[in-house]
Coordinates of C-alpha atoms and ligand atoms in Angstrom, one line a residue:
M1481 CA -0.4 0.1 0.1
T1482 CA 1.1 3.4 -0.8
N1483 CA 1.3 5.8 2.1
F1484 CA -0.1 8.9 0.3
Y1485 CA -0.2 11.4 3.9
R1486 CA 2.4 12.7 5.6
K1487 CA 2.3 11.2 9.8
K1488 CA 1.7 14.1 12.7
N1489 CA 4.6 15.6 14.7
V1490 CA 3.5 14.5 17.7
A1491 CA 5.0 16.2 21.0
I1492 CA 4.7 14.5 24.4
F1493 CA 4.4 16.7 27.8
I1494 CA 5.5 15.4 30.9
S1495 CA 6.6 16.6 34.6
G1496 CA 7.5 13.0 36.2
R1497 CA 6.9 8.9 35.3
G1498 CA 5.2 9.9 32.2
S1499 CA 3.2 6.4 31.7
N1500 CA 0.9 7.5 29.7
M1501 CA 3.6 9.1 27.0
M1502 CA 5.7 5.5 26.9
A1503 CA 2.1 4.5 26.0
L1504 CA 1.0 6.5 23.6
I1505 CA 5.3 6.6 22.3
N1506 CA 4.1 2.3 22.2
D1507 CA 1.8 3.4 20.2
M1508 CA 3.0 4.8 17.3
K1509 CA 6.0 3.1 17.2
S1510 CA 4.0 -0.6 17.2
E1511 CA 1.7 0.4 14.1
K1512 CA 3.4 1.2 10.6
Y1513 CA -0.1 2.8 10.2
H1514 CA -0.6 5.1 12.5
P1515 CA -1.6 8.8 11.6
G1516 CA 1.1 10.3 14.2
Q1517 CA 5.2 10.2 15.0
P1518 CA 6.5 11.1 18.3
K1519 CA 9.3 13.4 17.2
L1520 CA 9.2 15.8 20.8
V1521 CA 9.8 14.5 24.2
V1522 CA 9.3 17.8 26.4
S1523 CA 9.6 18.2 30.1
D1524 CA 9.9 21.2 32.6
N1525 CA 11.8 18.7 35.1
T1526 CA 15.3 17.5 34.1
K1527 CA 14.8 14.9 36.5
A1528 CA 11.9 13.2 35.6
D1529 CA 11.5 9.7 35.1
G1530 CA 10.1 9.8 31.5
L1531 CA 13.5 11.2 29.4
V1532 CA 15.0 7.8 30.1
F1533 CA 12.7 5.8 28.5
A1534 CA 12.1 8.6 25.5
E1535 CA 15.4 9.0 25.0
K1536 CA 16.0 5.4 24.7
N1537 CA 13.6 5.3 22.5
L1538 CA 15.5 7.8 20.5
V1539 CA 12.8 9.9 20.4
E1540 CA 14.4 14.2 21.3
T1541 CA 13.8 15.2 24.2
F1542 CA 13.8 19.4 25.5
A1543 CA 13.4 19.6 29.6
L1544 CA 14.5 23.1 31.6
D1545 CA 13.7 22.8 35.3
I1546 CA 11.5 26.1 36.0
E1547 CA 11.6 27.1 39.7
K1548 CA 10.5 31.1 39.6
M1549 CA 7.9 32.5 36.9
E1550 CA 10.4 33.5 35.1
D1551 CA 12.2 30.6 34.6
K1552 CA 8.2 29.8 33.0
L1553 CA 8.4 32.7 30.4
I1554 CA 12.1 30.9 29.5
F1555 CA 10.5 27.8 29.3
E1556 CA 7.7 28.3 27.0
E1557 CA 9.6 30.9 24.6
K1558 CA 12.5 27.7 24.2
T1559 CA 9.5 25.3 23.6
L1560 CA 7.8 27.1 21.2
Q1561 CA 10.8 27.6 19.3
V1562 CA 12.1 23.9 18.9
L1563 CA 8.4 23.3 18.5
K1564 CA 8.6 25.5 15.5
E1565 CA 11.8 23.6 14.3
K1566 CA 10.5 19.6 14.6
N1567 CA 7.1 21.1 12.6
I1568 CA 5.2 19.6 15.7
D1569 CA 1.7 19.3 14.4
I1570 CA 0.4 18.5 17.8
I1571 CA 1.2 18.1 22.2
C1572 CA -0.4 16.0 23.8
L1573 CA 0.0 17.0 27.7
A1574 CA 0.7 13.4 30.6
G1575 CA 1.6 14.2 33.4
F1576 CA 2.3 17.4 33.1
M1577 CA 1.6 20.1 35.5
K1578 CA 2.2 23.2 34.8
I1579 CA -0.6 25.4 33.9
L1580 CA 0.6 27.2 29.7
S1581 CA 0.2 30.6 29.0
E1582 CA -2.5 31.5 26.8
K1583 CA 0.7 34.0 24.9
F1584 CA 2.3 29.8 24.7
I1585 CA -1.4 28.5 23.7
K1586 CA -2.0 31.0 20.8
S1587 CA 2.2 30.7 19.6
F1588 CA 1.6 27.4 19.3
S1589 CA -1.6 28.0 17.2
K1590 CA -2.2 23.8 16.5
P1591 CA -4.5 21.3 19.4
I1592 CA -3.4 20.7 22.8
L1593 CA -5.0 17.4 24.0
N1594 CA -5.4 16.3 27.6
I1595 CA -5.8 13.6 30.1
H1596 CA -6.8 14.4 33.6
P1597 CA -7.7 11.8 36.2
S1598 CA -10.9 12.7 36.9
L1599 CA -14.9 13.0 34.7
L1600 CA -14.6 16.3 33.7
P1601 CA -16.6 18.8 34.1
S1602 CA -16.0 17.0 37.7
F1603 CA -12.7 17.7 40.2
K1604 CA -10.9 20.1 37.5
G1605 CA -7.3 20.6 39.3
L1606 CA -5.5 18.9 42.1
N1607 CA -6.4 15.3 44.3
T1608 CA -8.4 13.9 42.3
H1609 CA -8.9 10.8 43.8
Q1610 CA -9.6 11.8 47.3
R1611 CA -12.4 14.5 45.4
A1612 CA -14.3 11.5 44.5
L1613 CA -13.9 10.0 47.1
K1614 CA -14.6 12.4 49.8
A1615 CA -18.4 13.9 47.1
G1616 CA -19.4 10.3 47.8
C1617 CA -19.0 10.3 44.3
L1618 CA -19.6 6.7 43.1
I1619 CA -18.1 6.7 39.8
H1620 CA -15.0 7.8 38.8
G1621 CA -12.9 8.6 36.3
A1622 CA -11.3 9.7 33.6
T1623 CA -10.5 11.7 30.6
V1624 CA -8.8 13.7 27.9
H1625 CA -9.7 17.2 26.2
Q1626 CA -8.7 19.6 23.8
I1627 CA -7.3 22.8 26.0
T1628 CA -8.7 26.4 25.9
N1629 CA -7.2 29.1 27.6
K1630 CA -9.0 28.2 31.1
V1631 CA -7.5 25.2 33.5
D1632 CA -9.0 21.4 32.0
E1633 CA -11.7 23.1 30.5
G1634 CA -11.9 22.4 26.8
P1635 CA -13.9 19.9 24.3
I1636 CA -14.5 16.4 25.5
L1637 CA -12.2 13.6 23.2
G1638 CA -13.1 10.8 25.5
Q1639 CA -13.0 9.1 29.7
T1640 CA -13.2 6.0 30.9
L1641 CA -15.2 4.9 33.3
I1642 CA -15.1 2.7 36.6
D1643 CA -16.6 2.5 40.0
I1644 CA -15.4 3.5 42.9
T1645 CA -16.5 0.3 45.5
K1646 CA -17.1 0.2 48.9
N1647 CA -13.4 0.7 51.2
S1648 CA -11.7 1.9 48.3
T1649 CA -8.1 4.3 48.9
A1650 CA -7.5 7.3 46.4
K1651 CA -4.0 5.0 46.0
Q1652 CA -5.7 2.2 44.5
L1653 CA -8.1 4.4 42.4
E1654 CA -4.7 5.6 40.9
E1655 CA -3.7 2.8 40.6
K1656 CA -6.7 0.9 38.7
L1657 CA -7.1 3.9 36.8
L1658 CA -3.8 4.6 35.6
P1659 CA -3.8 1.6 33.1
L1660 CA -7.0 2.7 31.5
E1661 CA -5.8 5.9 30.9
H1662 CA -3.2 4.8 29.3
L1663 CA -5.8 2.7 27.0
L1664 CA -7.7 6.1 26.6
Y1665 CA -5.4 7.9 24.9
K1666 CA -3.9 6.0 22.6
K1667 CA -7.1 5.6 21.2
V1668 CA -8.3 9.4 21.4
L1669 CA -5.0 10.7 20.0
R1670 CA -5.5 7.8 17.0
E1671 CA -9.5 9.1 16.2
F1672 CA -8.0 12.9 17.1
L1673 CA -5.7 12.4 14.3
K1674 CA -6.9 10.4 11.7
E1675 CA -10.0 13.5 12.4
S1676 CA -12.2 10.7 12.3
G1677 CA -14.2 13.2 14.8
K1678 CA -15.1 9.7 17.0
K1679 CA -14.6 10.1 20.7
I1680 CA -14.1 7.6 23.0
L1681 CA -15.9 5.9 25.2
T1682 CA -14.7 2.7 28.1
I1683 CA -17.2 1.6 31.0
N1684 CA -14.2 -1.3 33.3
Ligands
GAR430 C1 -2.0 10.7 35.3 O1 -2.7 10.4 36.0 C2 -2.1 12.2 34.5 O2 -4.3 11.2 34.4 C3 -2.0 13.2 35.1 O3 -1.1 12.8 36.7 C4 -0.6 11.5 36.4 C5 0.8 12.1 35.3 O4 0.7 10.3 35.4 N1 -2.4 14.9 34.8 C6 -2.9 15.6 35.9 O5 -3.1 15.5 36.6 C7 -2.8 16.5 34.7 N2 -3.5 17.7 35.8 P1 1.8 10.0 34.5 O6 3.2 11.1 34.0 O7 2.7 8.4 34.5 O8 1.2 9.6 32.5

């Protein structure tokens, strides 16, 4: 089969472990006709564990520590340059814990996806598992959405649902959800790059 299309260049932003990033890279590398290719991993933490995996898998990395406000401006400026050099078509935030500025989002001007460990629009922000338990929720989950200037808002592209059983702890919820996040993000990215318009729902 002749390959008429250009694969989209994907950049993945991480802050730490990077297990969602690994899932996305493995998926793109394992499927010849995947519509995307991992081109760059960016981190605001030079010690992020996920960077080691990216380098071992020959994906270029760019990392710069953000400790104070001025660092964030420099990080964003330099990151924009690298995104341009690498001709990046889409950013996937995968456990990236800094809030990108309005200026950055506007300057990049292409889609930015994010995975968030709750059923948005519930529980934006941090400590989502604890908050879902405290609220007495019977269901919980994760969401992949396109980002806007407002934190943890934007069109929902997919969700994965789990039930919360009696006496669950936040740690148990996190452990149950993480592998499902990987499956969700992989599926959403494929559909998004194919421009199929298909949304993903998985109920576990
Ligand atoms: C994931 O659970 C992701 O949903 C969450 O951080 C974790 C990162 O794990 N993201 C956020 O909380 C963003 N607001 P990973 O580094 O192993 O992918």
